[in-house]
PDB file of C-alpha atoms in Angstrom:
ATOM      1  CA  UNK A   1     -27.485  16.661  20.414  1.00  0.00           C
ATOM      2  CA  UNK A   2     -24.613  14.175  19.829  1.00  0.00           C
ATOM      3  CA  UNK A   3     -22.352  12.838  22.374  1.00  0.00           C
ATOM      4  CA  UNK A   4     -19.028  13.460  22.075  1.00  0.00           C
ATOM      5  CA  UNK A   5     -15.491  11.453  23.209  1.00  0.00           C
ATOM      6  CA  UNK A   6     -13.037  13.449  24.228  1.00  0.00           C
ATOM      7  CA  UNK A   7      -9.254  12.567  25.034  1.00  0.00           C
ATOM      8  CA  UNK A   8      -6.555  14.034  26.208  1.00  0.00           C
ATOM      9  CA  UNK A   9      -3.253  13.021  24.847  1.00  0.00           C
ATOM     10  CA  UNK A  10       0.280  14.134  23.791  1.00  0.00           C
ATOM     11  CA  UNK A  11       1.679  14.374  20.475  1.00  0.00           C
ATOM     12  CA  UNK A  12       4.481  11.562  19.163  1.00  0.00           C
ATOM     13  CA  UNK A  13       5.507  12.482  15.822  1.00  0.00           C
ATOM     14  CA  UNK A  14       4.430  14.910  13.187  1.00  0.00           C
ATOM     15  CA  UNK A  15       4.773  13.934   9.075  1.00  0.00           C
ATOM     16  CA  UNK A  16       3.197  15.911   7.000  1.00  0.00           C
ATOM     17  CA  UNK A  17      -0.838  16.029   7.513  1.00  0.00           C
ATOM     18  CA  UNK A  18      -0.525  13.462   9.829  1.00  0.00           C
ATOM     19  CA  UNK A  19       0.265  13.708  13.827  1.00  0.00           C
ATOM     20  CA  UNK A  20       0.532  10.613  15.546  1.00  0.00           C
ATOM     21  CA  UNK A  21      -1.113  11.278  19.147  1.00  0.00           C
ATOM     22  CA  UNK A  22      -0.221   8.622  21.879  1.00  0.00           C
ATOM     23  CA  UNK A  23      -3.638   8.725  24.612  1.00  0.00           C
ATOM     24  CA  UNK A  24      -4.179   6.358  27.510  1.00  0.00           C
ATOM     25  CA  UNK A  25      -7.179   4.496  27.590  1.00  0.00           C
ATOM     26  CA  UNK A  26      -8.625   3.307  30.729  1.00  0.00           C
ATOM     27  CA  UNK A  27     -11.404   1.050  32.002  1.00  0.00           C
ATOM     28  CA  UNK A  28     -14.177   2.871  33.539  1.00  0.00           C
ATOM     29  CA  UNK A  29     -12.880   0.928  36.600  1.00  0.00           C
ATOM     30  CA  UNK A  30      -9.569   2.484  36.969  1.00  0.00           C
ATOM     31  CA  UNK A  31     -10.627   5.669  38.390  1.00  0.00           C
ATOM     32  CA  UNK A  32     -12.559   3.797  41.196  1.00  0.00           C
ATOM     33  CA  UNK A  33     -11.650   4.063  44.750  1.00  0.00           C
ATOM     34  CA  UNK A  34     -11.497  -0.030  45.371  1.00  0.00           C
ATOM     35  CA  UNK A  35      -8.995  -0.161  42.180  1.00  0.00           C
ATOM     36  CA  UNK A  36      -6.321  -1.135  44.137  1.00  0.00           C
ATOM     37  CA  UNK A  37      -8.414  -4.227  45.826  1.00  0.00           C
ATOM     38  CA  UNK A  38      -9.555  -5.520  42.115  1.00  0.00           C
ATOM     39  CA  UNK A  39      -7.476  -6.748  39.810  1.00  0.00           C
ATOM     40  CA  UNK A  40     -10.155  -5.928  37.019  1.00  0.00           C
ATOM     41  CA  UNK A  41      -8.908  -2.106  36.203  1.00  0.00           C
ATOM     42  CA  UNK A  42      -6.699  -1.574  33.545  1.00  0.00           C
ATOM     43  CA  UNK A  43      -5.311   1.199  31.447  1.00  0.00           C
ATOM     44  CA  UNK A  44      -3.455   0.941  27.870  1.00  0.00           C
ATOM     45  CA  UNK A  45      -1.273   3.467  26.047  1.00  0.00           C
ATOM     46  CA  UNK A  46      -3.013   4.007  22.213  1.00  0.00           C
ATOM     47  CA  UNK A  47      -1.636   5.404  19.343  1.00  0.00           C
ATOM     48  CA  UNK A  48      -3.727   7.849  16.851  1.00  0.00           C
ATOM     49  CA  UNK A  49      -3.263   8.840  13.782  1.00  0.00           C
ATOM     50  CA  UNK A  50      -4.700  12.395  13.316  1.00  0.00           C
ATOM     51  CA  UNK A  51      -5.091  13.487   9.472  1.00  0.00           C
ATOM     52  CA  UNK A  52      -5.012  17.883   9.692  1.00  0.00           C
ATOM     53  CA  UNK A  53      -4.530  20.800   7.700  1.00  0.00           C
ATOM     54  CA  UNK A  54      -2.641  22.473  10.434  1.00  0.00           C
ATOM     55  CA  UNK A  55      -0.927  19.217  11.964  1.00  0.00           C
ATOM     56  CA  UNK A  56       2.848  21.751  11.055  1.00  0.00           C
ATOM     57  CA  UNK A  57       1.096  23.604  13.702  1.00  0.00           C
ATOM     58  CA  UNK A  58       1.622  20.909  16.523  1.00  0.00           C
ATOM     59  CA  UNK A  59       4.782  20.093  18.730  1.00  0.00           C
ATOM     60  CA  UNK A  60       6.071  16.994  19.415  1.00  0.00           C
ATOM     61  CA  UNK A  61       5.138  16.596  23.589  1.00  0.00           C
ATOM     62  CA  UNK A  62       2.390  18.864  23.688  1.00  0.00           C
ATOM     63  CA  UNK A  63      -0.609  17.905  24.923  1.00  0.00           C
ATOM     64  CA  UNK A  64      -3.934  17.967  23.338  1.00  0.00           C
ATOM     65  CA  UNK A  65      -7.381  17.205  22.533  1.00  0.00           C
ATOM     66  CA  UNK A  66      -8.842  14.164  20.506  1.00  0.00           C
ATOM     67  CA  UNK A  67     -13.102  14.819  19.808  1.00  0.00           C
ATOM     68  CA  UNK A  68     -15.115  12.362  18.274  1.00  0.00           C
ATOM     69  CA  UNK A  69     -18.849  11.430  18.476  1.00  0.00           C
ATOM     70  CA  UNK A  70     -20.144   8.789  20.108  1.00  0.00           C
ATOM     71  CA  UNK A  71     -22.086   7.489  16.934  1.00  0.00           C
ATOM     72  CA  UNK A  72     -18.855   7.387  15.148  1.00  0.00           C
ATOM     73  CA  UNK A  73     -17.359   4.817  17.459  1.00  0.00           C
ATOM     74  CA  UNK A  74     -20.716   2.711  17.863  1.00  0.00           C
ATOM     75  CA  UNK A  75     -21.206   2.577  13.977  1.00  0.00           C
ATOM     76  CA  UNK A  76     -16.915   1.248  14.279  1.00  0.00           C
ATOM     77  CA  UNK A  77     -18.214  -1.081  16.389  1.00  0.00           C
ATOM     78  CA  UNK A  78     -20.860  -2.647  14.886  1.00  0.00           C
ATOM     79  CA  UNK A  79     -18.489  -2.898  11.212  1.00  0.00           C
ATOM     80  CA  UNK A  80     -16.047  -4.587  13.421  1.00  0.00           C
ATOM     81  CA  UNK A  81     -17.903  -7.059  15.283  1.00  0.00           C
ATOM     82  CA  UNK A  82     -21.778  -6.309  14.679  1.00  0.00           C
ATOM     83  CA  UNK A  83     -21.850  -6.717  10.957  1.00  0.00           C
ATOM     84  CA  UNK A  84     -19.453  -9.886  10.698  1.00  0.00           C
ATOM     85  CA  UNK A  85     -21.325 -11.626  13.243  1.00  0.00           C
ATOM     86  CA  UNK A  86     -24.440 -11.117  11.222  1.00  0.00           C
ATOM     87  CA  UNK A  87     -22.563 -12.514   8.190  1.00  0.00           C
ATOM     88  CA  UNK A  88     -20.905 -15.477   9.526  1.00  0.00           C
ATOM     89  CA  UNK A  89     -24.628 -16.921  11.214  1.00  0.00           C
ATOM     90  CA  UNK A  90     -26.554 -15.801   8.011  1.00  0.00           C
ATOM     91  CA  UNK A  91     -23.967 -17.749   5.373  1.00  0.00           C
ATOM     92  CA  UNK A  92     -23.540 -20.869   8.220  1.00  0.00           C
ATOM     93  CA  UNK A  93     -27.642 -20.985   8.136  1.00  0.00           C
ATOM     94  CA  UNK A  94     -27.739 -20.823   4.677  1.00  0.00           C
ATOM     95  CA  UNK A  95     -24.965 -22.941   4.035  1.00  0.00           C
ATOM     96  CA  UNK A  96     -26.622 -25.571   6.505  1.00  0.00           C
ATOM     97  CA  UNK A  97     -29.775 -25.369   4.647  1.00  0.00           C
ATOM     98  CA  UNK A  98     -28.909 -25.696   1.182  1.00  0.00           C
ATOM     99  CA  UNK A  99     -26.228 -28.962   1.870  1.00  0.00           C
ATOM    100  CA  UNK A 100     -26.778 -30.064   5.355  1.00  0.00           C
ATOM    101  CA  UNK A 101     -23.197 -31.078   6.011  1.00  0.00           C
ATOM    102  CA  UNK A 102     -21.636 -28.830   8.728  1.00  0.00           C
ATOM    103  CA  UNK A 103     -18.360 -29.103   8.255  1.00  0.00           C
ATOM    104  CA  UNK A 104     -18.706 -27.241   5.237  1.00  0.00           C
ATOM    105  CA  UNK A 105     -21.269 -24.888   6.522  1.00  0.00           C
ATOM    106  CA  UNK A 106     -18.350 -24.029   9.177  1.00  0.00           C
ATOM    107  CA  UNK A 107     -15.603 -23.643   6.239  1.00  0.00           C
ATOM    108  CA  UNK A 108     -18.040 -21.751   4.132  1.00  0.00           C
ATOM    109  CA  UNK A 109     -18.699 -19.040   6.797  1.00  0.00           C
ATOM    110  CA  UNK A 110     -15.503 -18.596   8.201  1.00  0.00           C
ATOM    111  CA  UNK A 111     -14.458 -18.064   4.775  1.00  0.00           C
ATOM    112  CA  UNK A 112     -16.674 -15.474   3.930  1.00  0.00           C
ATOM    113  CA  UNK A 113     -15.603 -13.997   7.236  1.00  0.00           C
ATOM    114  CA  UNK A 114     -12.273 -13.695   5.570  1.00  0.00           C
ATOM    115  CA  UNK A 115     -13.472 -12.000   2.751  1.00  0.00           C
ATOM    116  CA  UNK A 116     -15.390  -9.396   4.491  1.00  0.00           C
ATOM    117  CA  UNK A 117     -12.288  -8.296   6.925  1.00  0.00           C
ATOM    118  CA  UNK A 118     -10.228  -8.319   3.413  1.00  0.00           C
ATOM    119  CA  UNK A 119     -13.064  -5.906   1.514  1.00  0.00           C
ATOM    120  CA  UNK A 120     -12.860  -3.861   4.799  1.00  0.00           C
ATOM    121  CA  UNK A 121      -8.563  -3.473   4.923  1.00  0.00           C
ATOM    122  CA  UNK A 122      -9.240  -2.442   1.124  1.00  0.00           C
ATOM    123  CA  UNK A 123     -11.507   0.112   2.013  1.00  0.00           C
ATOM    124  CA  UNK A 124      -9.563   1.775   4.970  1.00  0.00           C
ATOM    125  CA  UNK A 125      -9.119   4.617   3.179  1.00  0.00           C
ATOM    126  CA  UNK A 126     -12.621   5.231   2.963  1.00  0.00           C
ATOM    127  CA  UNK A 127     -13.028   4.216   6.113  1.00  0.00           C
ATOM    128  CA  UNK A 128     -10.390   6.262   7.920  1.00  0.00           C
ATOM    129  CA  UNK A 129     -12.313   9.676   6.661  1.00  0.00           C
ATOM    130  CA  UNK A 130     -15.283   8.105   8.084  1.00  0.00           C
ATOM    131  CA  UNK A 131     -14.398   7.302  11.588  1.00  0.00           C
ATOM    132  CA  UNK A 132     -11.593   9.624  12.512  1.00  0.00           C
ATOM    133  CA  UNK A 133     -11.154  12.059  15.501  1.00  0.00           C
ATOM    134  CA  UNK A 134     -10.237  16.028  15.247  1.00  0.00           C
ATOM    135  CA  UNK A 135      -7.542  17.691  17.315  1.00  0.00           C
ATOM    136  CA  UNK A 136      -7.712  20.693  19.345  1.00  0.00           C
ATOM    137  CA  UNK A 137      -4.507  22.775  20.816  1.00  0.00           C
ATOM    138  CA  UNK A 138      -5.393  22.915  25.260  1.00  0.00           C
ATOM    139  CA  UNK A 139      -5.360  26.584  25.828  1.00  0.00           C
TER     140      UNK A 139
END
């Protein structure tokens, strides 16, 4: 059975297919009891852009519901940070290897960590129907 993330959030603005939902996102610490003794808990107001058939359906200022799996935000993860941490110490290896001189290894990899965040803002598209949440009216 797959996990799912749910949030609770209120609608911004409404264009078309698309309904902009502002959430708040907090540290798992902010709902402890010794929050106000830590200075460690922290919330921060998001903005989400929903893609729906039925977003003419939704109100500015209502509240709703943002689902998503948990998969879906581990596999954003790991093509944000996993997979370009992977690159940049396979090409700065390889690039050590083959010439030695680390300076260059350095430039190499950091360029080709340039590249890869470029190829991924030119596939958002694709991406954005890949990891996006639904939205659900709260009855």
């Amino acid at each position: 059975m797959a996990q799912i993330i749910i949030h609770r959030g209120t609608v911004k603005s409404v264009r078309g297919k698309h309904v902009s939902v502002q959430i708040i996102q907090a540290s798992a610490c902010s709902s402890c009891v010794a929050k106000k003794m830590c200075n460690s808990s922290e919330s921060k107001e998001k903005l989400v852009d929903i893609v729906s058939p039925e977003a003419f359906s939704y109100q500015v200022g209502e509240e709703v519901l943002l689902t998503g799996s948990v998969e879906m935000g581990l596999k954003a993860v790991f093509w944000a940070y996993g997979a370009p941490l992977l690159l940049l110490m396979a090409v700065l290896l390889a690039t050590l290897q083959v010439t030695a001189d680390e300076p260059l290894a350095a430039l190499v990899a950091l360029t080709n960590l340039v590249v890869y965040y470029v190829v991924l803002y030119l596939n958002k598209n694709r991406l954005t129907r890949k990891f996006s949440f639904t939205i659900k009216h709260i009855k």
